[in-house]
Short mmCIF file of C-alpha atoms and ligand atoms in Angstrom, two decimals:
data_model
loop_
_atom_site.label_atom_id
_atom_site.label_comp_id
_atom_site.label_asym_id
_atom_site.label_seq_id
_atom_site.Cartn_x
_atom_site.Cartn_y
_atom_site.Cartn_z
CA MET A 1 -20.12 -39.04 -19.16
CA ALA A 2 -22.36 -40.29 -16.26
CA THR A 3 -25.11 -37.88 -15.45
CA LEU A 4 -24.89 -36.10 -12.12
CA ALA A 5 -26.81 -37.95 -9.67
CA PRO A 6 -29.33 -35.90 -7.79
CA TRP A 7 -27.73 -36.73 -4.39
CA ALA A 8 -24.18 -35.48 -5.57
CA ILE A 9 -25.28 -32.13 -5.38
CA ALA A 10 -25.71 -32.53 -1.66
CA ALA A 11 -22.32 -34.31 -1.15
CA ASP A 12 -19.99 -32.89 1.44
CA PRO A 13 -17.77 -30.30 0.14
CA LEU A 14 -14.06 -30.94 -0.21
CA LYS A 15 -12.37 -28.71 2.50
CA ILE A 16 -8.86 -27.29 2.21
CA GLY A 17 -7.48 -25.60 5.15
CA LEU A 18 -5.58 -22.42 4.18
CA ILE A 19 -3.40 -21.04 7.02
CA LEU A 20 -1.81 -17.56 6.39
CA PRO A 21 -0.42 -14.54 8.32
CA MET A 22 -3.35 -12.11 7.52
CA THR A 23 -2.36 -9.83 10.19
CA GLY A 24 0.86 -8.82 11.78
CA PRO A 25 4.23 -7.97 10.29
CA PHE A 26 4.07 -10.37 7.39
CA ALA A 27 0.34 -9.61 6.43
CA SER A 28 1.45 -8.93 2.83
CA THR A 29 2.33 -12.59 2.39
CA GLY A 30 -1.13 -13.77 3.44
CA ARG A 31 -2.87 -10.98 1.32
CA GLN A 32 -0.84 -12.13 -1.87
CA VAL A 33 -1.46 -15.84 -1.19
CA ASP A 34 -5.19 -15.64 -0.42
CA ALA A 35 -5.76 -13.33 -3.53
CA ALA A 36 -4.19 -15.93 -5.78
CA VAL A 37 -5.92 -18.81 -4.39
CA LYS A 38 -9.20 -17.08 -4.69
CA LEU A 39 -8.26 -16.28 -8.43
CA TYR A 40 -7.41 -19.76 -9.27
CA LEU A 41 -10.68 -21.04 -7.97
CA ALA A 42 -12.69 -18.20 -9.75
CA GLN A 43 -10.77 -19.08 -13.14
CA ASN A 44 -10.95 -22.76 -12.79
CA GLY A 45 -14.28 -23.65 -11.06
CA ALA A 46 -14.56 -24.95 -7.52
CA THR A 47 -15.89 -28.46 -8.11
CA VAL A 48 -14.20 -31.96 -8.21
CA ALA A 49 -15.92 -35.08 -8.64
CA GLY A 50 -19.19 -33.42 -8.13
CA ARG A 51 -18.20 -31.92 -4.81
CA THR A 52 -17.61 -28.11 -4.12
CA VAL A 53 -14.17 -27.24 -3.13
CA GLU A 54 -14.28 -25.06 -0.05
CA VAL A 55 -11.20 -23.17 1.17
CA LEU A 56 -11.15 -22.43 4.92
CA LEU A 57 -9.00 -19.33 5.46
CA LYS A 58 -7.29 -18.94 8.92
CA ASP A 59 -5.15 -16.20 10.13
CA ASP A 60 -2.27 -17.40 12.22
CA ALA A 61 -0.65 -13.64 12.53
CA GLY A 62 2.76 -15.33 11.74
CA ILE A 63 2.77 -17.04 15.13
CA ALA A 64 3.90 -20.72 15.02
CA ASP A 65 1.87 -21.87 18.18
CA GLN A 66 -1.34 -20.49 16.30
CA THR A 67 -0.42 -22.24 12.88
CA ARG A 68 -0.13 -25.60 14.79
CA ARG A 69 -3.37 -25.08 16.73
CA LEU A 70 -5.35 -24.02 13.67
CA ALA A 71 -3.87 -26.99 11.65
CA GLN A 72 -5.00 -29.29 14.44
CA GLU A 73 -8.49 -27.98 14.37
CA LEU A 74 -8.68 -28.09 10.63
CA VAL A 75 -7.71 -31.72 10.48
CA VAL A 76 -9.70 -33.04 13.50
CA ASN A 77 -12.79 -30.91 13.21
CA ASP A 78 -13.22 -29.79 9.48
CA LYS A 79 -11.77 -32.99 8.11
CA VAL A 80 -9.70 -31.03 5.67
CA VAL A 81 -8.31 -33.19 2.52
CA ALA A 82 -5.08 -30.88 2.70
CA LEU A 83 -3.47 -28.17 4.67
CA ALA A 84 -1.89 -25.16 2.65
CA GLY A 85 -0.24 -21.82 3.22
CA PHE A 86 2.50 -21.47 5.54
CA GLY A 87 3.75 -17.86 5.26
CA LEU A 88 7.00 -18.33 7.16
CA THR A 89 9.55 -21.14 7.99
CA PRO A 90 8.77 -21.54 11.77
CA LEU A 91 5.14 -21.74 10.91
CA ALA A 92 5.86 -24.74 8.46
CA PHE A 93 8.07 -26.37 10.99
CA ALA A 94 5.37 -26.22 13.70
CA THR A 95 2.74 -27.95 11.61
CA ALA A 96 4.94 -30.51 9.86
CA PRO A 97 4.07 -33.16 12.86
CA ILE A 98 0.48 -32.78 12.46
CA ALA A 99 0.72 -33.52 8.69
CA THR A 100 2.81 -36.56 9.60
CA GLN A 101 0.50 -37.83 12.45
CA SER A 102 -2.75 -37.26 10.58
CA LYS A 103 -1.49 -38.33 7.02
CA THR A 104 -2.70 -34.98 5.73
CA PRO A 105 -0.92 -33.44 2.74
CA MET A 106 0.46 -30.26 3.61
CA VAL A 107 1.36 -27.77 0.60
CA VAL A 108 3.82 -25.07 1.51
CA MET A 109 3.03 -22.25 -0.70
CA ALA A 110 5.28 -19.53 0.78
CA ALA A 111 8.01 -20.63 3.23
CA ALA A 112 11.29 -21.35 1.63
CA THR A 113 13.97 -23.07 3.95
CA SER A 114 15.56 -26.06 2.11
CA SER A 115 14.89 -28.34 4.91
CA ILE A 116 11.17 -27.87 5.27
CA THR A 117 10.19 -30.88 3.07
CA GLU A 118 12.47 -32.99 5.12
CA ARG A 119 10.33 -32.32 8.26
CA SER A 120 7.36 -34.46 6.99
CA PRO A 121 6.77 -36.98 4.25
CA PHE A 122 3.27 -35.55 3.68
CA ILE A 123 4.83 -31.90 2.82
CA VAL A 124 4.85 -30.70 -0.86
CA ARG A 125 6.13 -27.22 -1.82
CA THR A 126 5.22 -24.92 -4.61
CA SER A 127 7.31 -21.83 -3.33
CA PHE A 128 10.94 -22.08 -3.76
CA THR A 129 13.99 -22.53 -1.62
CA LEU A 130 16.54 -20.00 -0.76
CA PRO A 131 19.52 -22.20 -1.93
CA GLN A 132 17.78 -22.69 -5.20
CA VAL A 133 17.43 -19.13 -6.03
CA THR A 134 20.87 -17.80 -4.34
CA LEU A 135 23.14 -19.98 -6.54
CA GLY A 136 22.44 -17.73 -9.54
CA ILE A 137 23.29 -14.53 -7.91
CA ALA A 138 26.54 -15.91 -6.40
CA GLU A 139 27.35 -17.16 -9.95
CA TRP A 140 26.46 -13.78 -11.51
CA ALA A 141 28.84 -12.01 -8.78
CA SER A 142 31.79 -14.19 -9.72
CA SER A 143 31.46 -13.68 -13.41
CA HIS A 144 30.76 -9.83 -13.08
CA ASP A 145 34.12 -8.62 -11.60
CA VAL A 146 32.83 -8.83 -7.92
CA LYS A 147 35.78 -9.96 -5.90
CA THR A 148 34.83 -9.11 -2.43
CA ALA A 149 31.34 -9.03 -0.76
CA VAL A 150 29.53 -8.65 2.52
CA THR A 151 26.44 -10.70 3.21
CA LEU A 152 23.42 -9.43 5.15
CA VAL A 153 20.48 -11.68 5.80
CA ALA A 154 17.38 -11.97 8.24
CA ASP A 155 18.49 -13.96 11.08
CA TYR A 156 16.43 -17.18 10.74
CA ALA A 157 16.47 -20.43 8.88
CA PRO A 158 15.91 -19.04 5.26
CA GLY A 159 18.44 -16.32 5.86
CA ILE A 160 20.95 -18.70 7.07
CA ASP A 161 20.32 -20.76 3.87
CA ALA A 162 21.00 -17.65 1.78
CA GLU A 163 24.19 -16.86 3.43
CA LYS A 164 25.52 -20.04 3.34
CA THR A 165 24.76 -20.61 -0.30
CA PHE A 166 26.05 -17.30 -1.32
CA LYS A 167 29.41 -17.75 0.63
CA ASP A 168 30.02 -21.44 -0.48
CA ARG A 169 29.52 -20.64 -4.25
CA PHE A 170 31.10 -17.29 -4.23
CA THR A 171 34.20 -18.61 -2.25
CA LEU A 172 34.53 -21.65 -4.57
CA ASN A 173 34.72 -19.25 -7.48
CA GLY A 174 37.62 -17.24 -5.75
CA GLY A 175 35.78 -14.49 -4.25
CA LYS A 176 35.99 -13.50 -0.58
CA VAL A 177 33.17 -12.80 1.77
CA LEU A 178 34.60 -10.03 4.21
CA THR A 179 31.71 -9.88 6.82
CA GLU A 180 28.56 -11.99 7.56
CA LEU A 181 25.67 -9.85 8.99
CA ARG A 182 22.33 -11.04 10.43
CA VAL A 183 19.52 -8.67 11.08
CA PRO A 184 16.40 -9.27 13.13
CA VAL A 185 13.56 -10.97 11.11
CA ALA A 186 10.66 -8.40 11.88
CA ASN A 187 11.03 -4.43 11.68
CA PRO A 188 14.96 -4.49 11.50
CA ASP A 189 16.92 -1.20 12.03
CA PHE A 190 19.43 -1.53 9.07
CA ALA A 191 21.28 1.52 9.98
CA PRO A 192 24.24 0.00 12.21
CA PHE A 193 24.65 -2.86 9.77
CA LEU A 194 24.82 -0.53 6.81
CA GLN A 195 27.55 1.40 8.57
CA ARG A 196 29.54 -1.84 8.96
CA VAL A 197 28.97 -2.55 5.32
CA ARG A 198 30.37 0.89 4.44
CA ASP A 199 33.39 0.31 6.52
CA ALA A 200 34.15 -2.98 5.04
CA LYS A 201 34.08 -1.37 1.56
CA PRO A 202 33.11 -4.59 -0.52
CA ASP A 203 32.53 -4.53 -4.13
CA ALA A 204 29.19 -5.91 -3.50
CA LEU A 205 26.60 -6.44 -0.79
CA PHE A 206 24.42 -9.61 -0.97
CA VAL A 207 20.94 -9.22 0.82
CA PHE A 208 18.04 -11.52 1.62
CA VAL A 209 15.28 -10.22 3.90
CA PRO A 210 11.55 -11.89 3.83
CA SER A 211 8.85 -10.54 1.69
CA GLY A 212 7.56 -7.24 3.02
CA VAL A 213 10.98 -6.02 4.49
CA GLY A 214 12.59 -4.83 1.26
CA ALA A 215 11.21 -1.54 0.84
CA SER A 216 12.63 -0.38 4.30
CA PHE A 217 15.98 -1.94 3.45
CA MET A 218 16.18 0.07 0.17
CA LYS A 219 15.23 3.24 1.65
CA GLN A 220 18.03 2.94 4.49
CA PHE A 221 20.46 1.69 1.80
CA ALA A 222 19.86 4.95 -0.23
CA GLU A 223 19.70 7.28 2.70
CA ARG A 224 23.00 6.07 4.00
CA GLY A 225 24.46 6.76 0.45
CA LEU A 226 25.82 3.03 -0.29
CA ASP A 227 24.21 3.17 -3.69
CA LYS A 228 26.72 6.09 -4.40
CA ALA A 229 29.53 4.63 -2.45
CA GLY A 230 30.35 2.28 -5.33
CA ILE A 231 28.93 -0.94 -3.39
CA ARG A 232 26.83 -3.04 -5.88
CA LEU A 233 23.68 -4.31 -4.55
CA LEU A 234 22.93 -7.96 -5.18
CA ALA A 235 19.86 -9.76 -3.79
CA THR A 236 17.45 -12.62 -3.88
CA GLY A 237 14.07 -11.60 -5.49
CA ASP A 238 12.64 -11.33 -1.89
CA VAL A 239 14.21 -8.05 -1.51
CA VAL A 240 12.94 -6.50 -4.77
CA ASP A 241 9.51 -7.95 -4.21
CA ASP A 242 6.91 -7.10 -6.84
CA ASP A 243 4.55 -6.07 -4.11
CA LEU A 244 6.76 -3.35 -2.91
CA LEU A 245 9.03 -2.70 -5.97
CA ASN A 246 7.26 0.17 -7.58
CA GLY A 247 7.22 2.22 -4.39
CA MET A 248 10.93 1.84 -3.99
CA GLY A 249 11.79 4.68 -6.33
CA ASP A 250 15.05 5.18 -8.21
CA ALA A 251 17.18 3.65 -5.37
CA ALA A 252 16.11 0.29 -6.65
CA LEU A 253 16.98 0.95 -10.31
CA GLY A 254 19.83 -1.49 -11.58
CA VAL A 255 19.59 -3.76 -8.77
CA ILE A 256 20.40 -7.30 -9.72
CA SER A 257 18.62 -10.21 -8.19
CA SER A 258 17.92 -13.98 -8.84
CA HIS A 259 14.54 -15.45 -8.25
CA HIS A 260 11.85 -17.77 -9.76
CA TYR A 261 9.21 -15.34 -10.40
CA SER A 262 8.85 -11.74 -11.77
CA ALA A 263 5.51 -10.15 -12.59
CA ALA A 264 7.44 -9.19 -15.76
CA HIS A 265 8.04 -12.66 -16.88
CA PRO A 266 7.21 -12.44 -20.64
CA SER A 267 5.01 -15.47 -21.17
CA ALA A 268 1.45 -15.30 -22.48
CA LEU A 269 0.13 -17.28 -19.36
CA ASN A 270 1.96 -14.72 -17.04
CA LYS A 271 0.58 -11.70 -18.81
CA LYS A 272 -2.89 -13.11 -18.32
CA PHE A 273 -2.40 -14.00 -14.73
CA VAL A 274 -1.01 -10.56 -13.79
CA ALA A 275 -3.86 -8.81 -15.67
CA ALA A 276 -6.48 -10.91 -13.91
CA PHE A 277 -4.84 -10.64 -10.46
CA GLU A 278 -4.60 -6.82 -10.68
CA LYS A 279 -8.14 -6.56 -12.10
CA ALA A 280 -9.38 -8.63 -9.07
CA ASN A 281 -7.33 -6.74 -6.42
CA ALA A 282 -7.62 -3.12 -7.08
CA GLY A 283 -4.38 -2.86 -9.01
CA MET A 284 -2.18 -4.89 -6.64
CA ARG A 285 0.58 -6.43 -8.45
CA PRO A 286 1.08 -10.16 -7.85
CA ASN A 287 4.44 -11.32 -6.34
CA PHE A 288 6.22 -14.61 -5.87
CA MET A 289 4.04 -15.51 -2.89
CA ALA A 290 0.86 -15.10 -5.17
CA VAL A 291 2.38 -17.53 -7.61
CA GLY A 292 3.20 -20.00 -5.02
CA GLY A 293 -0.59 -19.94 -3.91
CA TYR A 294 -1.89 -19.98 -7.42
CA ASP A 295 0.30 -22.97 -8.32
CA GLY A 296 -0.44 -24.69 -4.96
CA MET A 297 -4.16 -24.55 -5.77
CA HIS A 298 -3.59 -25.85 -9.14
CA LEU A 299 -1.64 -28.91 -7.59
CA ILE A 300 -4.26 -29.70 -5.13
CA LEU A 301 -7.06 -29.45 -7.44
CA GLN A 302 -5.19 -31.72 -10.20
CA GLY A 303 -4.38 -34.12 -7.40
CA LEU A 304 -8.14 -34.26 -6.11
CA LYS A 305 -9.28 -34.91 -9.79
CA THR A 306 -6.87 -37.73 -10.02
CA THR A 307 -8.16 -39.19 -6.64
CA LYS A 308 -11.80 -38.26 -7.24
CA GLY A 309 -11.75 -36.43 -4.11
CA ALA A 310 -9.62 -38.62 -1.80
CA GLY A 311 -7.17 -37.10 0.56
CA GLY A 312 -4.47 -38.83 2.47
CA GLN A 313 -1.64 -40.80 0.87
CA ALA A 314 -3.63 -41.12 -2.23
CA LEU A 315 -3.74 -37.23 -2.74
CA LEU A 316 0.09 -37.05 -1.75
CA ASP A 317 0.82 -39.67 -4.61
CA ALA A 318 -1.18 -37.72 -7.03
CA MET A 319 0.64 -34.62 -6.39
CA LYS A 320 4.23 -36.08 -6.76
CA GLY A 321 5.66 -35.71 -10.10
CA GLN A 322 3.14 -33.40 -11.56
CA THR A 323 4.45 -31.14 -14.24
CA PHE A 324 2.72 -27.88 -15.44
CA GLU A 325 3.16 -24.43 -16.89
CA SER A 326 3.04 -21.65 -14.22
CA PRO A 327 2.99 -18.08 -14.63
CA ARG A 328 6.65 -18.32 -13.64
CA GLY A 329 7.52 -20.72 -16.25
CA PRO A 330 7.64 -24.64 -16.47
CA VAL A 331 7.58 -26.43 -13.02
CA LEU A 332 7.86 -29.97 -11.65
CA ILE A 333 7.13 -31.32 -8.39
CA ASP A 334 10.06 -33.72 -7.84
CA ALA A 335 8.48 -37.10 -6.81
CA GLN A 336 11.46 -37.87 -4.57
CA THR A 337 11.99 -34.77 -2.69
CA ARG A 338 8.28 -33.38 -3.08
CA ASP A 339 10.06 -30.05 -3.72
CA ILE A 340 9.68 -27.66 -6.67
CA VAL A 341 11.99 -27.82 -9.80
CA GLN A 342 11.89 -24.60 -11.77
CA ASP A 343 13.76 -22.05 -13.73
CA VAL A 344 15.71 -19.46 -11.77
CA TYR A 345 16.17 -16.03 -13.40
CA ILE A 346 18.69 -13.20 -13.22
CA ARG A 347 16.77 -9.93 -13.20
CA LYS A 348 17.57 -6.17 -13.30
CA VAL A 349 15.33 -3.45 -11.90
CA GLU A 350 14.20 -1.33 -14.91
CA ARG A 351 11.65 1.26 -15.47
CA VAL A 352 9.11 0.05 -17.95
CA ASP A 353 6.19 2.01 -19.16
CA GLY A 354 6.64 4.35 -15.89
CA GLN A 355 6.71 1.58 -13.46
CA LEU A 356 9.56 -0.40 -11.93
CA TYR A 357 9.86 -4.09 -12.81
CA ASN A 358 12.48 -6.98 -12.39
CA VAL A 359 13.17 -7.40 -16.04
CA GLU A 360 14.58 -10.96 -16.54
CA VAL A 361 18.16 -10.89 -18.40
CA ASP A 362 19.21 -14.68 -18.09
CA ALA A 363 17.68 -18.04 -17.00
CA MET A 364 18.92 -21.28 -15.55
CA LYS A 365 16.65 -24.05 -16.50
CA ALA A 366 14.98 -26.70 -14.18
CA VAL A 367 16.82 -25.92 -11.07
CA LYS A 368 16.50 -28.33 -8.31
CA ASP A 369 17.01 -27.40 -4.65
CA PRO A 370 20.71 -27.65 -3.94
CA GLY A 371 20.26 -28.12 -0.41
CA LYS A 372 18.91 -31.69 -1.31
CA ALA A 373 21.24 -32.47 -4.16
CA LYS A 374 24.04 -33.51 -1.61
C1 LIG B 1 10.38 -16.95 4.14
C2 LIG B 1 9.49 -15.83 4.18
C3 LIG B 1 9.56 -15.01 3.14
O1 LIG B 1 8.73 -13.97 3.14
C4 LIG B 1 10.45 -14.98 2.10
O2 LIG B 1 10.47 -14.02 1.11
C5 LIG B 1 11.46 -16.06 2.02
C6 LIG B 1 11.24 -17.10 3.00
C7 LIG B 1 10.34 -18.03 5.06
O3 LIG B 1 10.05 -17.61 6.15
O4 LIG B 1 10.66 -19.24 4.88
#
């Protein structure tokens, strides 16, 4: 080990630009990712190659023009080694050209439309993709006596990914999708859509809404008595988000979903992660957004250790192919697609020690994004 040169202390910090919706309708995503990034740094030390790692947090309020402008400033003025965050698909899409032009690695910690990673060769993802997590629930439906379904998704790219993946697989297995419903992305009124679901009388309703919206969906689902009308609720884990689940009440009990992360994942690493996260954040439970942020920081810091602080193509190459244990389970950053390969779980909402949790009941190992398998 070389001794630390005196001037190393004064070396420029390594800056990471973290752009998140900290205000606006998707502020819960920003709050979760930011808290997880801070926790990772607190637990793992914030120095690489003798240089301090500094995270510059910027609020884009969920507005794509803001994300792009902030990314440009972080690259040009602050000379960040990496851009990170991206709470919604349109925000990631808007920033992709900046990553490409400036050759700055862009770590997508939250947004989950399959095609995002194809928008720039400098994009790496630690969240998930909608096709990746939807296949499992479509298979579950086919093998649990669900013959007919209605789909209800948020009307933008990840919702379209979920709708198509569910329909393709469920139909391939002999099921029939009776109606496909698309609801506005922010603050949707579900009532008219739920009436159409009731009228269609499907065996099951499949739902995707982004993080933060699930509680209002669940409330209206129960208020309109769909839970008692014999229509099974199937969802991606975005709907029964750990951030909101405990407040959803009995209406959520028994809901089956598929996703890559549950706060109830029974590994030693996850138990430590959840306990530390709750302790540092006044009891807030980490959700899948938090895990995307935590693993994104891990990926960037491991990469910077390899490159001894260099960014650009070297950092990108150092992130490709990384494997590590995440609180969600084992993960791999596919060197070819730069997308995450991970286990996807079937979960059921149950009450555990007085609190609602997504209890994992089955797992599919090392699932690649099926959006790219073609
Ligand atoms: C996206 C946002 C979410 O909050 C979510 O749960 C899934 C996908 C997105 O915009 O990509």
